[in-house]
PDB file of C-alpha atoms in Angstrom:
ATOM      1  CA  MET P   1      37.092  56.475  28.034  1.00  0.00           C
ATOM      2  CA  SER P   2      38.829  57.243  31.678  1.00  0.00           C
ATOM      3  CA  THR P   3      42.122  56.915  32.623  1.00  0.00           C
ATOM      4  CA  PRO P   4      43.395  53.556  33.670  1.00  0.00           C
ATOM      5  CA  ARG P   5      44.058  52.548  37.108  1.00  0.00           C
ATOM      6  CA  LYS P   6      47.497  50.489  38.113  1.00  0.00           C
ATOM      7  CA  MET P   7      47.168  46.967  39.803  1.00  0.00           C
ATOM      8  CA  SER P   8      49.349  48.469  41.753  1.00  0.00           C
ATOM      9  CA  GLU P   9      47.154  51.181  43.270  1.00  0.00           C
ATOM     10  CA  LYS P  10      44.427  48.490  43.822  1.00  0.00           C
ATOM     11  CA  ASN P  11      45.568  45.600  44.651  1.00  0.00           C
ATOM     12  CA  SER P  12      49.407  44.970  45.324  1.00  0.00           C
ATOM     13  CA  SER P  13      51.286  42.174  47.722  1.00  0.00           C
ATOM     14  CA  PRO P  14      51.784  42.668  51.761  1.00  0.00           C
ATOM     15  CA  GLU P  15      55.038  45.190  52.275  1.00  0.00           C
ATOM     16  CA  ILE P  16      58.061  43.384  53.329  1.00  0.00           C
ATOM     17  CA  SER P  17      60.534  44.727  55.962  1.00  0.00           C
ATOM     18  CA  PRO P  18      63.301  42.319  56.035  1.00  0.00           C
ATOM     19  CA  LYS P  19      65.473  41.544  58.948  1.00  0.00           C
ATOM     20  CA  ARG P  20      68.463  41.862  56.503  1.00  0.00           C
ATOM     21  CA  THR P  21      69.293  45.269  54.674  1.00  0.00           C
ATOM     22  CA  GLN P  22      69.930  43.426  51.134  1.00  0.00           C
ATOM     23  CA  GLY P  23      68.726  39.608  50.454  1.00  0.00           C
ATOM     24  CA  GLU P  24      71.196  36.761  49.233  1.00  0.00           C
ATOM     25  CA  ILE P  25      69.283  35.723  46.846  1.00  0.00           C
ATOM     26  CA  GLU P  26      69.344  36.493  43.358  1.00  0.00           C
ATOM     27  CA  VAL P  27      65.521  36.803  41.659  1.00  0.00           C
ATOM     28  CA  ASN P  28      65.882  37.935  38.392  1.00  0.00           C
ATOM     29  CA  ASP P  29      64.245  35.531  36.123  1.00  0.00           C
ATOM     30  CA  THR P  30      61.550  35.730  39.302  1.00  0.00           C
ATOM     31  CA  LYS P  31      60.781  39.050  37.681  1.00  0.00           C
ATOM     32  CA  LYS P  32      59.812  38.050  33.873  1.00  0.00           C
ATOM     33  CA  PHE P  33      57.843  34.962  35.382  1.00  0.00           C
ATOM     34  CA  MET P  34      56.131  37.594  37.897  1.00  0.00           C
ATOM     35  CA  SER P  35      55.898  40.184  35.351  1.00  0.00           C
ATOM     36  CA  SER P  36      52.457  40.522  35.536  1.00  0.00           C
ATOM     37  CA  PRO P  37      51.886  42.702  38.860  1.00  0.00           C
ATOM     38  CA  GLU P  38      52.660  46.009  36.298  1.00  0.00           C
ATOM     39  CA  MET P  39      49.628  44.965  34.341  1.00  0.00           C
ATOM     40  CA  ASN P  40      46.969  47.905  34.684  1.00  0.00           C
ATOM     41  CA  ILE P  41      43.960  46.434  35.242  1.00  0.00           C
ATOM     42  CA  ALA P  42      40.540  48.273  35.259  1.00  0.00           C
ATOM     43  CA  ASP P  43      37.174  46.503  36.273  1.00  0.00           C
ATOM     44  CA  PRO P  44      36.875  44.565  32.717  1.00  0.00           C
ATOM     45  CA  GLY P  45      34.039  42.382  34.454  1.00  0.00           C
ATOM     46  CA  MET P  46      31.140  43.467  31.639  1.00  0.00           C
ATOM     47  CA  LEU P  47      33.509  43.235  28.617  1.00  0.00           C
ATOM     48  CA  PHE P  48      34.965  39.644  29.986  1.00  0.00           C
ATOM     49  CA  HIS P  49      31.813  38.410  30.692  1.00  0.00           C
ATOM     50  CA  ASN P  50      30.659  39.148  26.990  1.00  0.00           C
ATOM     51  CA  ILE P  51      33.369  37.095  25.393  1.00  0.00           C
ATOM     52  CA  VAL P  52      32.837  34.190  28.065  1.00  0.00           C
ATOM     53  CA  MET P  53      28.991  33.848  26.785  1.00  0.00           C
ATOM     54  CA  ARG P  54      30.078  33.685  22.972  1.00  0.00           C
ATOM     55  CA  LEU P  55      32.383  29.976  24.159  1.00  0.00           C
ATOM     56  CA  THR P  56      30.839  27.606  21.546  1.00  0.00           C
ATOM     57  CA  ASP P  57      30.673  23.844  21.663  1.00  0.00           C
ATOM     58  CA  HIS P  58      33.799  22.628  19.457  1.00  0.00           C
ATOM     59  CA  SER P  59      35.354  19.811  21.738  1.00  0.00           C
ATOM     60  CA  SER P  60      35.968  17.839  19.270  1.00  0.00           C
ATOM     61  CA  MET P  61      39.077  20.163  18.088  1.00  0.00           C
ATOM     62  CA  GLY P  62      40.955  19.610  21.043  1.00  0.00           C
ATOM     63  CA  ASP P  63      41.375  21.340  24.667  1.00  0.00           C
ATOM     64  CA  ALA P  64      41.096  24.667  22.445  1.00  0.00           C
ATOM     65  CA  LEU P  65      38.209  26.976  23.392  1.00  0.00           C
ATOM     66  CA  TRP P  66      36.472  28.660  20.097  1.00  0.00           C
ATOM     67  CA  PHE P  67      34.400  31.842  20.632  1.00  0.00           C
ATOM     68  CA  GLU P  68      31.810  32.951  18.110  1.00  0.00           C
ATOM     69  CA  VAL P  69      31.701  36.030  17.124  1.00  0.00           C
ATOM     70  CA  GLY P  70      29.232  37.083  14.293  1.00  0.00           C
ATOM     71  CA  GLU P  71      30.159  34.342  11.859  1.00  0.00           C
ATOM     72  CA  ASP P  72      33.595  33.671  12.861  1.00  0.00           C
ATOM     73  CA  LEU P  73      35.040  31.079  14.827  1.00  0.00           C
ATOM     74  CA  GLY P  74      38.354  32.259  17.064  1.00  0.00           C
ATOM     75  CA  ARG P  75      40.807  29.825  19.132  1.00  0.00           C
ATOM     76  CA  PHE P  76      42.348  30.519  22.199  1.00  0.00           C
ATOM     77  CA  SER P  77      44.324  27.851  23.260  1.00  0.00           C
ATOM     78  CA  ILE P  78      47.698  27.196  25.072  1.00  0.00           C
ATOM     79  CA  ASN P  79      49.380  28.712  22.577  1.00  0.00           C
ATOM     80  CA  GLU P  80      47.661  32.210  22.477  1.00  0.00           C
ATOM     81  CA  PHE P  81      47.934  31.559  25.936  1.00  0.00           C
ATOM     82  CA  CYS P  82      51.581  31.509  26.229  1.00  0.00           C
ATOM     83  CA  LEU P  83      52.372  34.211  23.589  1.00  0.00           C
ATOM     84  CA  ILE P  84      50.070  36.395  25.549  1.00  0.00           C
ATOM     85  CA  THR P  85      51.785  35.532  29.050  1.00  0.00           C
ATOM     86  CA  ASP P  86      55.180  33.981  27.827  1.00  0.00           C
ATOM     87  CA  MET P  87      54.753  31.623  31.001  1.00  0.00           C
ATOM     88  CA  LYS P  88      56.274  28.351  30.662  1.00  0.00           C
ATOM     89  CA  CYS P  89      53.691  26.323  29.028  1.00  0.00           C
ATOM     90  CA  VAL P  90      55.640  22.914  28.226  1.00  0.00           C
ATOM     91  CA  GLY P  91      56.919  20.018  30.364  1.00  0.00           C
ATOM     92  CA  SER P  92      55.769  17.811  33.395  1.00  0.00           C
ATOM     93  CA  THR P  93      53.904  19.255  36.378  1.00  0.00           C
ATOM     94  CA  HIS P  94      54.285  16.473  38.718  1.00  0.00           C
ATOM     95  CA  LEU P  95      56.340  17.203  41.536  1.00  0.00           C
ATOM     96  CA  PRO P  96      57.302  14.637  44.532  1.00  0.00           C
ATOM     97  CA  LEU P  97      55.280  14.340  47.645  1.00  0.00           C
ATOM     98  CA  VAL P  98      57.890  15.696  50.520  1.00  0.00           C
ATOM     99  CA  GLU P  99      57.616  17.828  53.764  1.00  0.00           C
ATOM    100  CA  SER P 100      57.992  21.210  53.568  1.00  0.00           C
ATOM    101  CA  ARG P 101      60.578  23.551  55.744  1.00  0.00           C
ATOM    102  CA  LEU P 102      58.342  26.408  55.270  1.00  0.00           C
ATOM    103  CA  ILE P 103      55.024  24.624  56.212  1.00  0.00           C
ATOM    104  CA  THR P 104      56.687  23.101  59.443  1.00  0.00           C
ATOM    105  CA  ARG P 105      58.557  26.480  60.377  1.00  0.00           C
ATOM    106  CA  TYR P 106      55.760  29.066  59.765  1.00  0.00           C
ATOM    107  CA  PHE P 107      52.622  26.820  59.409  1.00  0.00           C
ATOM    108  CA  SER P 108      52.971  24.140  61.508  1.00  0.00           C
ATOM    109  CA  THR P 109      49.534  25.135  63.180  1.00  0.00           C
ATOM    110  CA  VAL P 110      47.453  25.289  60.395  1.00  0.00           C
ATOM    111  CA  ARG P 111      45.598  22.867  59.030  1.00  0.00           C
ATOM    112  CA  GLY P 112      46.398  24.003  55.038  1.00  0.00           C
ATOM    113  CA  VAL P 113      47.810  26.856  54.534  1.00  0.00           C
ATOM    114  CA  SER P 114      46.013  29.353  52.165  1.00  0.00           C
ATOM    115  CA  ARG P 115      46.462  32.581  50.430  1.00  0.00           C
ATOM    116  CA  GLU P 116      45.295  34.511  53.517  1.00  0.00           C
ATOM    117  CA  HIS P 117      47.614  32.367  55.564  1.00  0.00           C
ATOM    118  CA  LEU P 118      49.878  33.435  53.461  1.00  0.00           C
ATOM    119  CA  GLU P 119      49.040  37.162  53.715  1.00  0.00           C
ATOM    120  CA  LEU P 120      49.323  37.452  57.755  1.00  0.00           C
ATOM    121  CA  GLN P 121      52.834  35.932  57.989  1.00  0.00           C
ATOM    122  CA  LEU P 122      53.857  38.375  55.268  1.00  0.00           C
ATOM    123  CA  SER P 123      52.293  40.905  56.967  1.00  0.00           C
ATOM    124  CA  ASN P 124      54.214  40.216  60.300  1.00  0.00           C
ATOM    125  CA  ALA P 125      57.830  40.082  58.410  1.00  0.00           C
ATOM    126  CA  ALA P 126      59.628  40.483  61.510  1.00  0.00           C
ATOM    127  CA  ASN P 127      58.474  36.921  62.177  1.00  0.00           C
ATOM    128  CA  LEU P 128      60.310  35.816  59.635  1.00  0.00           C
ATOM    129  CA  ASP P 129      64.040  34.116  60.066  1.00  0.00           C
ATOM    130  CA  ASN P 130      65.330  35.510  57.134  1.00  0.00           C
ATOM    131  CA  ASP P 131      65.458  37.602  53.685  1.00  0.00           C
ATOM    132  CA  ASP P 132      65.709  34.489  51.308  1.00  0.00           C
ATOM    133  CA  ASP P 133      61.983  33.015  53.545  1.00  0.00           C
ATOM    134  CA  ALA P 134      60.304  36.361  52.912  1.00  0.00           C
ATOM    135  CA  VAL P 135      61.146  36.095  48.957  1.00  0.00           C
ATOM    136  CA  LYS P 136      60.124  32.536  48.665  1.00  0.00           C
ATOM    137  CA  LEU P 137      56.694  32.954  50.908  1.00  0.00           C
ATOM    138  CA  SER P 138      56.474  36.220  48.453  1.00  0.00           C
ATOM    139  CA  LEU P 139      56.449  34.460  45.448  1.00  0.00           C
ATOM    140  CA  LEU P 140      54.218  31.432  46.485  1.00  0.00           C
ATOM    141  CA  TYR P 141      51.871  34.592  47.550  1.00  0.00           C
ATOM    142  CA  LEU P 142      52.048  36.054  44.175  1.00  0.00           C
ATOM    143  CA  THR P 143      51.579  32.955  42.190  1.00  0.00           C
ATOM    144  CA  PHE P 144      48.182  31.865  44.035  1.00  0.00           C
ATOM    145  CA  SER P 145      47.612  35.976  43.490  1.00  0.00           C
ATOM    146  CA  ILE P 146      47.360  36.178  39.532  1.00  0.00           C
ATOM    147  CA  PRO P 147      48.809  33.257  37.323  1.00  0.00           C
ATOM    148  CA  LEU P 148      46.737  30.719  39.651  1.00  0.00           C
ATOM    149  CA  SER P 149      44.410  33.053  41.388  1.00  0.00           C
ATOM    150  CA  ASN P 150      41.472  31.570  43.564  1.00  0.00           C
ATOM    151  CA  ALA P 151      39.606  32.727  46.255  1.00  0.00           C
ATOM    152  CA  ASN P 152      41.240  33.758  49.372  1.00  0.00           C
ATOM    153  CA  SER P 153      40.493  30.410  51.791  1.00  0.00           C
ATOM    154  CA  VAL P 154      41.280  28.069  48.591  1.00  0.00           C
ATOM    155  CA  LYS P 155      44.199  25.697  50.185  1.00  0.00           C
ATOM    156  CA  ILE P 156      47.881  25.462  48.486  1.00  0.00           C
ATOM    157  CA  ASP P 157      48.952  22.286  47.491  1.00  0.00           C
ATOM    158  CA  PRO P 158      52.034  21.715  50.083  1.00  0.00           C
ATOM    159  CA  LYS P 159      54.235  20.489  47.389  1.00  0.00           C
ATOM    160  CA  PHE P 160      54.045  24.228  45.880  1.00  0.00           C
ATOM    161  CA  PHE P 161      55.300  25.236  49.228  1.00  0.00           C
ATOM    162  CA  ALA P 162      58.221  22.493  49.111  1.00  0.00           C
ATOM    163  CA  LEU P 163      58.976  23.682  45.713  1.00  0.00           C
ATOM    164  CA  ALA P 164      59.534  27.358  46.444  1.00  0.00           C
ATOM    165  CA  ASP P 165      62.667  26.388  48.742  1.00  0.00           C
ATOM    166  CA  ASN P 166      64.908  26.246  45.491  1.00  0.00           C
ATOM    167  CA  ILE P 167      64.380  29.503  43.455  1.00  0.00           C
ATOM    168  CA  ALA P 168      66.157  27.951  40.598  1.00  0.00           C
ATOM    169  CA  GLU P 169      63.571  25.175  40.298  1.00  0.00           C
ATOM    170  CA  PHE P 170      60.649  27.389  41.206  1.00  0.00           C
ATOM    171  CA  ASN P 171      61.249  29.652  38.214  1.00  0.00           C
ATOM    172  CA  ASP P 172      61.710  27.102  35.734  1.00  0.00           C
ATOM    173  CA  PHE P 173      58.466  24.961  36.571  1.00  0.00           C
ATOM    174  CA  PRO P 174      56.018  25.016  33.441  1.00  0.00           C
ATOM    175  CA  TRP P 175      53.348  27.732  35.705  1.00  0.00           C
ATOM    176  CA  GLY P 176      51.982  28.224  32.408  1.00  0.00           C
ATOM    177  CA  VAL P 177      50.428  24.782  31.999  1.00  0.00           C
ATOM    178  CA  LEU P 178      48.680  25.175  35.517  1.00  0.00           C
ATOM    179  CA  SER P 179      47.912  28.292  35.056  1.00  0.00           C
ATOM    180  CA  TRP P 180      46.106  27.600  31.098  1.00  0.00           C
ATOM    181  CA  GLU P 181      44.195  24.677  33.087  1.00  0.00           C
ATOM    182  CA  ALA P 182      43.206  26.613  35.868  1.00  0.00           C
ATOM    183  CA  THR P 183      41.500  29.945  33.745  1.00  0.00           C
ATOM    184  CA  ARG P 184      40.104  27.040  30.753  1.00  0.00           C
ATOM    185  CA  THR P 185      38.257  25.408  33.540  1.00  0.00           C
ATOM    186  CA  ALA P 186      37.408  28.784  35.398  1.00  0.00           C
ATOM    187  CA  ILE P 187      36.325  29.991  31.916  1.00  0.00           C
ATOM    188  CA  CYS P 188      34.089  26.439  31.221  1.00  0.00           C
ATOM    189  CA  ASN P 189      32.662  26.501  34.648  1.00  0.00           C
ATOM    190  CA  SER P 190      31.501  30.185  34.432  1.00  0.00           C
ATOM    191  CA  VAL P 191      29.232  29.210  31.409  1.00  0.00           C
ATOM    192  CA  GLU P 192      27.800  26.457  32.942  1.00  0.00           C
ATOM    193  CA  ASN P 193      26.977  28.275  36.136  1.00  0.00           C
ATOM    194  CA  ARG P 194      25.148  30.766  34.158  1.00  0.00           C
ATOM    195  CA  VAL P 195      23.239  28.479  31.639  1.00  0.00           C
ATOM    196  CA  ALA P 196      22.276  26.528  35.294  1.00  0.00           C
ATOM    197  CA  SER P 197      21.559  29.788  37.041  1.00  0.00           C
ATOM    198  CA  LYS P 198      18.454  30.714  34.244  1.00  0.00           C
ATOM    199  CA  ARG P 199      16.996  27.738  35.357  1.00  0.00           C
ATOM    200  CA  ILE P 200      16.140  28.791  38.547  1.00  0.00           C
ATOM    201  CA  PRO P 201      13.537  31.787  38.960  1.00  0.00           C
ATOM    202  CA  LEU P 202      15.461  34.818  41.048  1.00  0.00           C
ATOM    203  CA  LYS P 203      13.842  37.337  42.284  1.00  0.00           C
ATOM    204  CA  LYS P 204      13.353  41.187  41.796  1.00  0.00           C
ATOM    205  CA  ASN P 205      16.630  42.303  42.659  1.00  0.00           C
ATOM    206  CA  ASP P 206      18.984  39.426  42.686  1.00  0.00           C
ATOM    207  CA  LYS P 207      21.972  39.177  40.599  1.00  0.00           C
ATOM    208  CA  VAL P 208      23.844  36.050  39.347  1.00  0.00           C
ATOM    209  CA  HIS P 209      27.712  36.351  40.134  1.00  0.00           C
ATOM    210  CA  TYR P 210      30.624  33.707  39.218  1.00  0.00           C
ATOM    211  CA  SER P 211      34.488  33.804  39.723  1.00  0.00           C
ATOM    212  CA  VAL P 212      37.011  32.771  37.341  1.00  0.00           C
ATOM    213  CA  ALA P 213      40.256  31.650  38.534  1.00  0.00           C
ATOM    214  CA  GLY P 214      43.388  31.152  37.216  1.00  0.00           C
ATOM    215  CA  SER P 215      44.718  33.928  34.811  1.00  0.00           C
ATOM    216  CA  PRO P 216      41.504  35.597  32.946  1.00  0.00           C
ATOM    217  CA  HIS P 217      42.934  38.739  31.997  1.00  0.00           C
ATOM    218  CA  ALA P 218      44.774  36.912  29.177  1.00  0.00           C
ATOM    219  CA  LEU P 219      41.311  36.191  27.605  1.00  0.00           C
ATOM    220  CA  LEU P 220      40.881  39.877  27.599  1.00  0.00           C
ATOM    221  CA  VAL P 221      44.220  40.609  25.952  1.00  0.00           C
ATOM    222  CA  TRP P 222      43.291  38.069  23.491  1.00  0.00           C
ATOM    223  CA  ALA P 223      40.446  39.595  22.605  1.00  0.00           C
ATOM    224  CA  TYR P 224      42.420  42.902  21.934  1.00  0.00           C
ATOM    225  CA  GLU P 225      44.925  41.080  19.882  1.00  0.00           C
ATOM    226  CA  THR P 226      42.365  39.656  17.644  1.00  0.00           C
ATOM    227  CA  LEU P 227      39.166  41.887  17.413  1.00  0.00           C
ATOM    228  CA  PRO P 228      40.645  45.273  16.882  1.00  0.00           C
ATOM    229  CA  THR P 229      37.231  46.961  17.121  1.00  0.00           C
ATOM    230  CA  ILE P 230      37.177  46.028  20.562  1.00  0.00           C
ATOM    231  CA  ALA P 231      41.108  47.203  21.284  1.00  0.00           C
ATOM    232  CA  LEU P 232      39.934  50.271  20.196  1.00  0.00           C
ATOM    233  CA  LYS P 233      36.615  51.089  22.437  1.00  0.00           C
ATOM    234  CA  PHE P 234      37.537  49.579  25.420  1.00  0.00           C
ATOM    235  CA  SER P 235      41.608  49.366  25.902  1.00  0.00           C
ATOM    236  CA  TYR P 236      44.365  51.195  25.647  1.00  0.00           C
ATOM    237  CA  ASN P 237      47.896  49.615  23.987  1.00  0.00           C
ATOM    238  CA  TYR P 238      51.065  51.506  25.324  1.00  0.00           C
ATOM    239  CA  GLU P 239      53.906  49.863  23.172  1.00  0.00           C
ATOM    240  CA  HIS P 240      54.948  46.416  21.905  1.00  0.00           C
ATOM    241  CA  ALA P 241      56.157  44.108  24.743  1.00  0.00           C
ATOM    242  CA  ILE P 242      56.745  40.931  26.203  1.00  0.00           C
ATOM    243  CA  PRO P 243      54.529  39.039  27.575  1.00  0.00           C
ATOM    244  CA  ARG P 244      51.793  41.142  25.300  1.00  0.00           C
ATOM    245  CA  MET P 245      49.458  41.269  28.177  1.00  0.00           C
ATOM    246  CA  LEU P 246      51.668  44.039  29.370  1.00  0.00           C
ATOM    247  CA  SER P 247      51.257  46.122  26.181  1.00  0.00           C
ATOM    248  CA  TRP P 248      47.164  46.383  27.155  1.00  0.00           C
ATOM    249  CA  THR P 249      45.215  47.774  29.647  1.00  0.00           C
ATOM    250  CA  THR P 250      41.086  47.842  30.378  1.00  0.00           C
ATOM    251  CA  ALA P 251      39.614  50.499  30.129  1.00  0.00           C
ATOM    252  CA  ASP P 252      37.258  51.726  33.327  1.00  0.00           C
ATOM    253  CA  ASN P 253      33.524  52.254  32.813  1.00  0.00           C
ATOM    254  CA  VAL P 254      32.978  49.289  30.735  1.00  0.00           C
ATOM    255  CA  LYS P 255      29.068  49.443  29.836  1.00  0.00           C
ATOM    256  CA  PHE P 256      26.917  46.981  28.262  1.00  0.00           C
ATOM    257  CA  ASP P 257      25.476  48.783  25.736  1.00  0.00           C
ATOM    258  CA  ASP P 258      29.256  50.057  24.166  1.00  0.00           C
ATOM    259  CA  VAL P 259      30.098  45.741  24.431  1.00  0.00           C
ATOM    260  CA  MET P 260      26.620  44.521  22.644  1.00  0.00           C
ATOM    261  CA  SER P 261      27.482  47.535  20.082  1.00  0.00           C
ATOM    262  CA  VAL P 262      30.622  46.734  19.738  1.00  0.00           C
ATOM    263  CA  PHE P 263      30.521  43.128  19.651  1.00  0.00           C
ATOM    264  CA  THR P 264      27.560  43.409  16.655  1.00  0.00           C
ATOM    265  CA  GLU P 265      30.073  45.523  14.806  1.00  0.00           C
ATOM    266  CA  VAL P 266      32.775  42.661  14.973  1.00  0.00           C
ATOM    267  CA  GLY P 267      30.349  40.433  13.643  1.00  0.00           C
ATOM    268  CA  GLU P 268      29.258  42.457  10.823  1.00  0.00           C
ATOM    269  CA  LYS P 269      32.660  43.985   9.694  1.00  0.00           C
ATOM    270  CA  GLN P 270      35.298  41.649  10.252  1.00  0.00           C
ATOM    271  CA  PRO P 271      34.610  38.007   8.614  1.00  0.00           C
ATOM    272  CA  LYS P 272      37.913  36.508   8.452  1.00  0.00           C
ATOM    273  CA  ALA P 273      39.109  34.404  11.308  1.00  0.00           C
ATOM    274  CA  PHE P 274      41.376  35.659  13.382  1.00  0.00           C
ATOM    275  CA  VAL P 275      45.079  34.224  14.910  1.00  0.00           C
ATOM    276  CA  MET P 276      47.257  34.942  16.942  1.00  0.00           C
ATOM    277  CA  MET P 277      50.990  34.407  15.793  1.00  0.00           C
ATOM    278  CA  PRO P 278      54.432  34.760  17.488  1.00  0.00           C
ATOM    279  CA  THR P 279      55.983  37.959  15.844  1.00  0.00           C
ATOM    280  CA  GLU P 280      59.247  37.752  17.998  1.00  0.00           C
ATOM    281  CA  PRO P 281      61.409  34.713  19.651  1.00  0.00           C
ATOM    282  CA  MET P 282      59.070  33.799  22.757  1.00  0.00           C
ATOM    283  CA  GLY P 283      59.800  31.051  25.441  1.00  0.00           C
ATOM    284  CA  CYS P 284      56.085  29.255  23.687  1.00  0.00           C
ATOM    285  CA  ALA P 285      57.479  28.841  19.946  1.00  0.00           C
ATOM    286  CA  ALA P 286      58.113  24.899  21.117  1.00  0.00           C
ATOM    287  CA  ILE P 287      54.265  24.539  21.333  1.00  0.00           C
ATOM    288  CA  PHE P 288      53.022  26.843  19.050  1.00  0.00           C
ATOM    289  CA  GLU P 289      51.591  25.454  15.991  1.00  0.00           C
ATOM    290  CA  GLU P 290      48.993  27.229  12.816  1.00  0.00           C
ATOM    291  CA  PRO P 291      45.513  26.223  13.776  1.00  0.00           C
ATOM    292  CA  LYS P 292      43.487  23.035  12.170  1.00  0.00           C
ATOM    293  CA  CYS P 293      40.724  24.495   9.835  1.00  0.00           C
ATOM    294  CA  CYS P 294      37.333  24.875  11.380  1.00  0.00           C
ATOM    295  CA  ALA P 295      35.146  25.082   8.574  1.00  0.00           C
TER     296      ALA P 295
END
């Protein structure tokens, strides 16, 4: 397996050159919330695809996603998502509709602010009034690039700009709830789109593509944590870290035949159900519970 690449070498946030030498906002809590940029991520598309295509219909068991590997069912729910990301996954996501100072100041001529607009504004940091605003816009950019990733052109709800004006409230917001909902919805939609595409005749060189919003990397980490055969073949584990997603990196050059072979081995050699449980005090402890029997 080839050496993994760090995300910072591929896609990093725009550089910020603040007018002042030091910012006046303490963002230590934000570092934990946004620790995901330190993840080592290669191109796991083929592996992710093969996991997603094993999604089964168990809607009667609640909002969890169930994946069938061999004769077993593996649960990927908000509980496991919290273990992996360590984001806050409890609490209300309701936000009042108030005018945003950041939008008024920097995006008054824009009809709906997207990540593209944020990137453009941050790349011209000399136009920012102060370090505080640079931090707030950067937080928004990172939030909608990683835990709530989506296409660059997708509009961001103005309520989040108002929230960013208060760093403490921004850090305490249950981003994990929104990230899980976005990830779950995107995974389900990708399966539906894939099935629908099979009904449409394709030309010889046509390829079927789909994108997954939210935090899809969490599903890969879930597979590494629960299926050792997959972890040994397609990933590296450096150390035990919190959140757990910081312990794993996906190998480069994942091939279709290797993925199919390993999934067959998993089905034959791991007859027991796979479940994740917390091993240390974590922020998700309040929501975690044993999975109900799926027999």
